[in-house]
PDB file of N, CA and C in Angstrom:
ATOM      1  N   GLN A 356       0.838  -1.176   0.000  1.00 53.00           N
ATOM      2  CA  GLN A 356       0.000   0.000   0.000  1.00 53.00           C
ATOM      3  C   GLN A 356       0.884   1.240   0.000  1.00 53.00           C
ATOM      4  N   ARG A 357       0.583   2.165  -0.866  1.00 60.00           N
ATOM      5  CA  ARG A 357       1.406   3.352  -0.987  1.00 60.00           C
ATOM      6  C   ARG A 357       1.117   4.317   0.151  1.00 60.00           C
ATOM      7  N   LEU A 358       2.166   4.952   0.680  1.00 58.00           N
ATOM      8  CA  LEU A 358       2.008   5.897   1.778  1.00 58.00           C
ATOM      9  C   LEU A 358       1.092   7.039   1.381  1.00 58.00           C
ATOM     10  N   ARG A 359       1.196   7.504   0.148  1.00 58.00           N
ATOM     11  CA  ARG A 359       0.330   8.598  -0.311  1.00 58.00           C
ATOM     12  C   ARG A 359      -1.136   8.185  -0.177  1.00 58.00           C
ATOM     13  N   ASP A 360      -1.444   6.953  -0.516  1.00 57.00           N
ATOM     14  CA  ASP A 360      -2.809   6.455  -0.379  1.00 57.00           C
ATOM     15  C   ASP A 360      -3.225   6.431   1.087  1.00 57.00           C
ATOM     16  N   VAL A 361      -2.307   6.025   1.944  1.00 55.00           N
ATOM     17  CA  VAL A 361      -2.591   5.971   3.376  1.00 55.00           C
ATOM     18  C   VAL A 361      -2.887   7.372   3.898  1.00 55.00           C
ATOM     19  N   ILE A 362      -2.043   8.337   3.561  1.00 52.00           N
ATOM     20  CA  ILE A 362      -2.214   9.698   4.056  1.00 52.00           C
ATOM     21  C   ILE A 362      -3.498  10.312   3.520  1.00 52.00           C
ATOM     22  N   ASN A 363      -3.797  10.080   2.271  1.00 56.00           N
ATOM     23  CA  ASN A 363      -4.979  10.676   1.675  1.00 56.00           C
ATOM     24  C   ASN A 363      -6.280  10.081   2.197  1.00 56.00           C
ATOM     25  N   LYS A 364      -6.217   9.005   2.962  1.00 64.00           N
ATOM     26  CA  LYS A 364      -7.424   8.425   3.553  1.00 64.00           C
ATOM     27  C   LYS A 364      -7.801   9.139   4.842  1.00 64.00           C
ATOM     28  N   GLY A 365      -7.102  10.215   5.194  1.00 70.00           N
ATOM     29  CA  GLY A 365      -7.427  10.978   6.381  1.00 70.00           C
ATOM     30  C   GLY A 365      -6.915  10.365   7.667  1.00 70.00           C
ATOM     31  N   LEU A 366      -5.891   9.538   7.580  1.00 74.00           N
ATOM     32  CA  LEU A 366      -5.346   8.925   8.774  1.00 74.00           C
ATOM     33  C   LEU A 366      -4.529   9.936   9.573  1.00 74.00           C
ATOM     34  N   THR A 367      -4.455   9.704  10.856  1.00 81.00           N
ATOM     35  CA  THR A 367      -3.665  10.573  11.723  1.00 81.00           C
ATOM     36  C   THR A 367      -2.184  10.234  11.590  1.00 81.00           C
ATOM     37  N   GLU A 368      -1.358  11.084  12.154  1.00 87.00           N
ATOM     38  CA  GLU A 368       0.084  10.812  12.169  1.00 87.00           C
ATOM     39  C   GLU A 368       0.367   9.490  12.881  1.00 87.00           C
ATOM     40  N   GLU A 369      -0.337   9.247  13.969  1.00 89.00           N
ATOM     41  CA  GLU A 369      -0.149   8.009  14.732  1.00 89.00           C
ATOM     42  C   GLU A 369      -0.536   6.787  13.902  1.00 89.00           C
ATOM     43  N   ASP A 370      -1.609   6.904  13.125  1.00 85.00           N
ATOM     44  CA  ASP A 370      -2.025   5.809  12.247  1.00 85.00           C
ATOM     45  C   ASP A 370      -0.943   5.495  11.223  1.00 85.00           C
ATOM     46  N   ILE A 371      -0.361   6.544  10.662  1.00 85.00           N
ATOM     47  CA  ILE A 371       0.678   6.374   9.649  1.00 85.00           C
ATOM     48  C   ILE A 371       1.888   5.683  10.256  1.00 85.00           C
ATOM     49  N   LEU A 372       2.331   6.153  11.418  1.00 91.00           N
ATOM     50  CA  LEU A 372       3.480   5.536  12.087  1.00 91.00           C
ATOM     51  C   LEU A 372       3.208   4.070  12.404  1.00 91.00           C
ATOM     52  N   ARG A 373       2.017   3.790  12.894  1.00 91.00           N
ATOM     53  CA  ARG A 373       1.674   2.400  13.237  1.00 91.00           C
ATOM     54  C   ARG A 373       1.711   1.516  11.998  1.00 91.00           C
ATOM     55  N   ARG A 374       1.106   1.985  10.917  1.00 88.00           N
ATOM     56  CA  ARG A 374       1.068   1.171   9.685  1.00 88.00           C
ATOM     57  C   ARG A 374       2.470   0.931   9.133  1.00 88.00           C
ATOM     58  N   ILE A 375       3.288   1.956   9.130  1.00 91.00           N
ATOM     59  CA  ILE A 375       4.644   1.789   8.621  1.00 91.00           C
ATOM     60  C   ILE A 375       5.405   0.796   9.484  1.00 91.00           C
ATOM     61  N   ASN A 376       5.281   0.926  10.801  1.00 90.00           N
ATOM     62  CA  ASN A 376       5.978   0.006  11.697  1.00 90.00           C
ATOM     63  C   ASN A 376       5.465  -1.423  11.571  1.00 90.00           C
ATOM     64  N   GLU A 377       4.182  -1.596  11.329  1.00 91.00           N
ATOM     65  CA  GLU A 377       3.620  -2.941  11.189  1.00 91.00           C
ATOM     66  C   GLU A 377       3.981  -3.591   9.854  1.00 91.00           C
ATOM     67  N   LYS A 378       4.066  -2.800   8.800  1.00 91.00           N
ATOM     68  CA  LYS A 378       4.221  -3.364   7.460  1.00 91.00           C
ATOM     69  C   LYS A 378       5.661  -3.388   6.944  1.00 91.00           C
ATOM     70  N   THR A 379       6.552  -2.624   7.545  1.00 93.00           N
ATOM     71  CA  THR A 379       7.924  -2.576   7.051  1.00 93.00           C
ATOM     72  C   THR A 379       8.661  -3.837   7.468  1.00 93.00           C
ATOM     73  N   LYS A 380       9.328  -4.454   6.498  1.00 92.00           N
ATOM     74  CA  LYS A 380      10.114  -5.654   6.755  1.00 92.00           C
ATOM     75  C   LYS A 380      11.421  -5.537   5.977  1.00 92.00           C
ATOM     76  N   SER A 381      12.305  -6.460   6.166  1.00 88.00           N
ATOM     77  CA  SER A 381      13.578  -6.447   5.460  1.00 88.00           C
ATOM     78  C   SER A 381      13.330  -6.399   3.953  1.00 88.00           C
ATOM     79  N   GLY A 382      13.969  -5.467   3.275  1.00 83.00           N
ATOM     80  CA  GLY A 382      13.812  -5.331   1.830  1.00 83.00           C
ATOM     81  C   GLY A 382      12.713  -4.375   1.407  1.00 83.00           C
ATOM     82  N   SER A 383      11.956  -3.853   2.366  1.00 87.00           N
ATOM     83  CA  SER A 383      10.891  -2.902   2.022  1.00 87.00           C
ATOM     84  C   SER A 383      11.484  -1.642   1.412  1.00 87.00           C
ATOM     85  N   ILE A 384      10.762  -1.086   0.475  1.00 85.00           N
ATOM     86  CA  ILE A 384      11.139   0.198  -0.118  1.00 85.00           C
ATOM     87  C   ILE A 384      10.090   1.206   0.314  1.00 85.00           C
ATOM     88  N   LEU A 385      10.532   2.232   1.016  1.00 86.00           N
ATOM     89  CA  LEU A 385       9.622   3.272   1.493  1.00 86.00           C
ATOM     90  C   LEU A 385       9.710   4.460   0.554  1.00 86.00           C
ATOM     91  N   LEU A 386       8.563   4.914   0.088  1.00 81.00           N
ATOM     92  CA  LEU A 386       8.491   6.058  -0.809  1.00 81.00           C
ATOM     93  C   LEU A 386       7.640   7.127  -0.145  1.00 81.00           C
ATOM     94  N   PHE A 387       8.209   8.299   0.020  1.00 79.00           N
ATOM     95  CA  PHE A 387       7.488   9.409   0.640  1.00 79.00           C
ATOM     96  C   PHE A 387       7.323  10.529  -0.374  1.00 79.00           C
ATOM     97  N   HIS A 388       6.122  11.059  -0.446  1.00 74.00           N
ATOM     98  CA  HIS A 388       5.844  12.178  -1.342  1.00 74.00           C
ATOM     99  C   HIS A 388       5.874  13.468  -0.535  1.00 74.00           C
ATOM    100  N   ASN A 389       6.387  14.530  -1.129  1.00 74.00           N
ATOM    101  CA  ASN A 389       6.502  15.778  -0.382  1.00 74.00           C
ATOM    102  C   ASN A 389       5.267  16.660  -0.469  1.00 74.00           C
ATOM    103  N   ASP A 390       4.221  16.197  -1.118  1.00 71.00           N
ATOM    104  CA  ASP A 390       3.024  17.016  -1.251  1.00 71.00           C
ATOM    105  C   ASP A 390       1.847  16.478  -0.433  1.00 71.00           C
ATOM    106  N   THR A 391       2.153  15.704   0.593  1.00 74.00           N
ATOM    107  CA  THR A 391       1.095  15.162   1.437  1.00 74.00           C
ATOM    108  C   THR A 391       1.073  15.889   2.775  1.00 74.00           C
ATOM    109  N   LYS A 392      -0.003  15.778   3.481  1.00 79.00           N
ATOM    110  CA  LYS A 392      -0.241  16.566   4.691  1.00 79.00           C
ATOM    111  C   LYS A 392       0.785  16.325   5.799  1.00 79.00           C
ATOM    112  N   TYR A 393       1.156  15.070   6.047  1.00 83.00           N
ATOM    113  CA  TYR A 393       1.988  14.769   7.215  1.00 83.00           C
ATOM    114  C   TYR A 393       3.408  14.297   6.916  1.00 83.00           C
ATOM    115  N   THR A 394       3.796  14.172   5.675  1.00 81.00           N
ATOM    116  CA  THR A 394       5.107  13.588   5.358  1.00 81.00           C
ATOM    117  C   THR A 394       6.235  14.258   6.119  1.00 81.00           C
ATOM    118  N   ALA A 395       6.361  15.556   6.000  1.00 85.00           N
ATOM    119  CA  ALA A 395       7.477  16.265   6.645  1.00 85.00           C
ATOM    120  C   ALA A 395       7.447  16.091   8.157  1.00 85.00           C
ATOM    121  N   LYS A 396       6.267  16.011   8.709  1.00 89.00           N
ATOM    122  CA  LYS A 396       6.151  15.899  10.164  1.00 89.00           C
ATOM    123  C   LYS A 396       6.467  14.492  10.678  1.00 89.00           C
ATOM    124  N   VAL A 397       6.018  13.441   9.962  1.00 91.00           N
ATOM    125  CA  VAL A 397       6.208  12.074  10.467  1.00 91.00           C
ATOM    126  C   VAL A 397       7.536  11.447  10.051  1.00 91.00           C
ATOM    127  N   LEU A 398       8.152  11.954   8.998  1.00 91.00           N
ATOM    128  CA  LEU A 398       9.370  11.313   8.485  1.00 91.00           C
ATOM    129  C   LEU A 398      10.480  11.177   9.528  1.00 91.00           C
ATOM    130  N   PRO A 399      10.811  12.207  10.303  1.00 94.00           N
ATOM    131  CA  PRO A 399      11.866  12.016  11.309  1.00 94.00           C
ATOM    132  C   PRO A 399      11.537  10.911  12.312  1.00 94.00           C
ATOM    133  N   GLU A 400      10.288  10.815  12.724  1.00 95.00           N
ATOM    134  CA  GLU A 400       9.897   9.771  13.679  1.00 95.00           C
ATOM    135  C   GLU A 400       9.912   8.398  13.032  1.00 95.00           C
ATOM    136  N   VAL A 401       9.490   8.301  11.778  1.00 93.00           N
ATOM    137  CA  VAL A 401       9.554   7.028  11.045  1.00 93.00           C
ATOM    138  C   VAL A 401      10.997   6.536  11.007  1.00 93.00           C
ATOM    139  N   LEU A 402      11.909   7.404  10.612  1.00 93.00           N
ATOM    140  CA  LEU A 402      13.323   7.023  10.520  1.00 93.00           C
ATOM    141  C   LEU A 402      13.865   6.616  11.879  1.00 93.00           C
ATOM    142  N   LYS A 403      13.556   7.380  12.917  1.00 96.00           N
ATOM    143  CA  LYS A 403      14.027   7.073  14.275  1.00 96.00           C
ATOM    144  C   LYS A 403      13.542   5.699  14.721  1.00 96.00           C
ATOM    145  N   GLN A 404      12.236   5.445  14.555  1.00 95.00           N
ATOM    146  CA  GLN A 404      11.678   4.173  15.004  1.00 95.00           C
ATOM    147  C   GLN A 404      12.248   2.987  14.231  1.00 95.00           C
ATOM    148  N   LEU A 405      12.404   3.135  12.928  1.00 95.00           N
ATOM    149  CA  LEU A 405      12.936   2.026  12.138  1.00 95.00           C
ATOM    150  C   LEU A 405      14.410   1.791  12.436  1.00 95.00           C
ATOM    151  N   LEU A 406      15.175   2.856  12.647  1.00 96.00           N
ATOM    152  CA  LEU A 406      16.581   2.695  13.043  1.00 96.00           C
ATOM    153  C   LEU A 406      16.686   1.982  14.389  1.00 96.00           C
ATOM    154  N   GLU A 407      15.813   2.328  15.310  1.00 96.00           N
ATOM    155  CA  GLU A 407      15.809   1.671  16.630  1.00 96.00           C
ATOM    156  C   GLU A 407      15.498   0.180  16.514  1.00 96.00           C
ATOM    157  N   LYS A 408      14.752  -0.198  15.494  1.00 94.00           N
ATOM    158  CA  LYS A 408      14.433  -1.615  15.257  1.00 94.00           C
ATOM    159  C   LYS A 408      15.556  -2.332  14.511  1.00 94.00           C
ATOM    160  N   GLY A 409      16.600  -1.594  14.130  1.00 95.00           N
ATOM    161  CA  GLY A 409      17.734  -2.217  13.458  1.00 95.00           C
ATOM    162  C   GLY A 409      17.713  -2.152  11.945  1.00 95.00           C
ATOM    163  N   PHE A 410      16.768  -1.417  11.382  1.00 95.00           N
ATOM    164  CA  PHE A 410      16.732  -1.282   9.930  1.00 95.00           C
ATOM    165  C   PHE A 410      17.871  -0.390   9.459  1.00 95.00           C
ATOM    166  N   GLU A 411      18.298  -0.643   8.241  1.00 93.00           N
ATOM    167  CA  GLU A 411      19.351   0.132   7.597  1.00 93.00           C
ATOM    168  C   GLU A 411      18.754   0.738   6.337  1.00 93.00           C
ATOM    169  N   PHE A 412      19.095   1.978   6.071  1.00 91.00           N
ATOM    170  CA  PHE A 412      18.567   2.653   4.894  1.00 91.00           C
ATOM    171  C   PHE A 412      19.623   2.709   3.813  1.00 91.00           C
ATOM    172  N   VAL A 413      19.236   2.314   2.607  1.00 91.00           N
ATOM    173  CA  VAL A 413      20.146   2.350   1.463  1.00 91.00           C
ATOM    174  C   VAL A 413      19.391   2.930   0.270  1.00 91.00           C
ATOM    175  N   LYS A 414      20.137   3.382  -0.697  1.00 87.00           N
ATOM    176  CA  LYS A 414      19.533   3.871  -1.938  1.00 87.00           C
ATOM    177  C   LYS A 414      19.019   2.680  -2.736  1.00 87.00           C
ATOM    178  N   VAL A 415      17.963   2.899  -3.496  1.00 83.00           N
ATOM    179  CA  VAL A 415      17.407   1.833  -4.335  1.00 83.00           C
ATOM    180  C   VAL A 415      18.485   1.294  -5.270  1.00 83.00           C
ATOM    181  N   SER A 416      19.358   2.158  -5.764  1.00 82.00           N
ATOM    182  CA  SER A 416      20.408   1.718  -6.687  1.00 82.00           C
ATOM    183  C   SER A 416      21.328   0.679  -6.054  1.00 82.00           C
ATOM    184  N   GLU A 417      21.426   0.679  -4.728  1.00 85.00           N
ATOM    185  CA  GLU A 417      22.255  -0.320  -4.043  1.00 85.00           C
ATOM    186  C   GLU A 417      21.567  -1.689  -3.984  1.00 85.00           C
ATOM    187  N   LEU A 418      20.276  -1.730  -4.230  1.00 81.00           N
ATOM    188  CA  LEU A 418      19.528  -2.985  -4.185  1.00 81.00           C
ATOM    189  C   LEU A 418      19.506  -3.706  -5.523  1.00 81.00           C
ATOM    190  N   ILE A 419      19.916  -3.020  -6.574  1.00 82.00           N
ATOM    191  CA  ILE A 419      19.836  -3.578  -7.919  1.00 82.00           C
ATOM    192  C   ILE A 419      21.106  -4.356  -8.237  1.00 82.00           C
ATOM    193  N   TYR A 420      20.922  -5.602  -8.645  1.00 83.00           N
ATOM    194  CA  TYR A 420      22.061  -6.400  -9.089  1.00 83.00           C
ATOM    195  C   TYR A 420      22.504  -5.884 -10.449  1.00 83.00           C
ATOM    196  N   LYS A 421      23.777  -5.655 -10.603  1.00 82.00           N
ATOM    197  CA  LYS A 421      24.256  -5.075 -11.852  1.00 82.00           C
ATOM    198  C   LYS A 421      24.843  -6.114 -12.810  1.00 82.00           C
ATOM    199  N   ASP A 422      25.489  -7.137 -12.292  1.00 89.00           N
ATOM    200  CA  ASP A 422      26.137  -8.129 -13.141  1.00 89.00           C
ATOM    201  C   ASP A 422      25.244  -9.345 -13.350  1.00 89.00           C
ATOM    202  N   ASN A 423      25.098  -9.747 -14.598  1.00 91.00           N
ATOM    203  CA  ASN A 423      24.361 -10.958 -14.976  1.00 91.00           C
ATOM    204  C   ASN A 423      22.872 -10.920 -14.667  1.00 91.00           C
ATOM    205  N   TYR A 424      22.299  -9.736 -14.570  1.00 91.00           N
ATOM    206  CA  TYR A 424      20.871  -9.597 -14.322  1.00 91.00           C
ATOM    207  C   TYR A 424      20.264  -8.617 -15.311  1.00 91.00           C
ATOM    208  N   VAL A 425      18.989  -8.788 -15.579  1.00 90.00           N
ATOM    209  CA  VAL A 425      18.225  -7.839 -16.376  1.00 90.00           C
ATOM    210  C   VAL A 425      16.983  -7.467 -15.579  1.00 90.00           C
ATOM    211  N   ILE A 426      16.438  -6.306 -15.887  1.00 88.00           N
ATOM    212  CA  ILE A 426      15.201  -5.849 -15.248  1.00 88.00           C
ATOM    213  C   ILE A 426      14.134  -5.781 -16.325  1.00 88.00           C
ATOM    214  N   ASP A 427      12.997  -6.456 -16.074  1.00 89.00           N
ATOM    215  CA  ASP A 427      11.930  -6.465 -17.083  1.00 89.00           C
ATOM    216  C   ASP A 427      11.012  -5.254 -16.918  1.00 89.00           C
ATOM    217  N   HIS A 428       9.964  -5.207 -17.723  1.00 89.00           N
ATOM    218  CA  HIS A 428       9.057  -4.065 -17.724  1.00 89.00           C
ATOM    219  C   HIS A 428       8.283  -3.890 -16.420  1.00 89.00           C
ATOM    220  N   THR A 429       8.245  -4.912 -15.572  1.00 88.00           N
ATOM    221  CA  THR A 429       7.547  -4.802 -14.283  1.00 88.00           C
ATOM    222  C   THR A 429       8.478  -4.344 -13.178  1.00 88.00           C
ATOM    223  N   GLY A 430       9.774  -4.224 -13.481  1.00 83.00           N
ATOM    224  CA  GLY A 430      10.748  -3.826 -12.475  1.00 83.00           C
ATOM    225  C   GLY A 430      11.388  -4.992 -11.745  1.00 83.00           C
ATOM    226  N   ARG A 431      11.068  -6.229 -12.172  1.00 86.00           N
ATOM    227  CA  ARG A 431      11.658  -7.405 -11.529  1.00 86.00           C
ATOM    228  C   ARG A 431      13.008  -7.735 -12.139  1.00 86.00           C
ATOM    229  N   GLN A 432      13.901  -8.231 -11.313  1.00 89.00           N
ATOM    230  CA  GLN A 432      15.229  -8.611 -11.771  1.00 89.00           C
ATOM    231  C   GLN A 432      15.277 -10.117 -12.008  1.00 89.00           C
ATOM    232  N   PHE A 433      15.961 -10.482 -13.086  1.00 89.00           N
ATOM    233  CA  PHE A 433      16.155 -11.902 -13.436  1.00 89.00           C
ATOM    234  C   PHE A 433      17.579 -12.115 -13.874  1.00 89.00           C
ATOM    235  N   MET A 434      18.086 -13.299 -13.581  1.00 90.00           N
ATOM    236  CA  MET A 434      19.432 -13.648 -14.076  1.00 90.00           C
ATOM    237  C   MET A 434      19.388 -13.730 -15.597  1.00 90.00           C
ATOM    238  N   LYS A 435      20.477 -13.329 -16.247  1.00 90.00           N
ATOM    239  CA  LYS A 435      20.575 -13.412 -17.707  1.00 90.00           C
ATOM    240  C   LYS A 435      20.656 -14.861 -18.128  1.00 90.00           C
TER     241      LYS A 435
END
């Protein structure tokens, strides 16, 4: 579920934090839009809570295998 969709449903900041904490797992990609009501306000707390849980933040480019892989039209990676 996209965060923008969550925010646009009229959820509170606490609802957003709870959902992110419940749904984030190893390998999750978090996308935040800067034109939503609470993004700027909740982002520092989201990062703090996830760091406290031991999550590490990396750029998407670091998740992409570069050698012997291709990415199809759906964004999935496959071995060549």
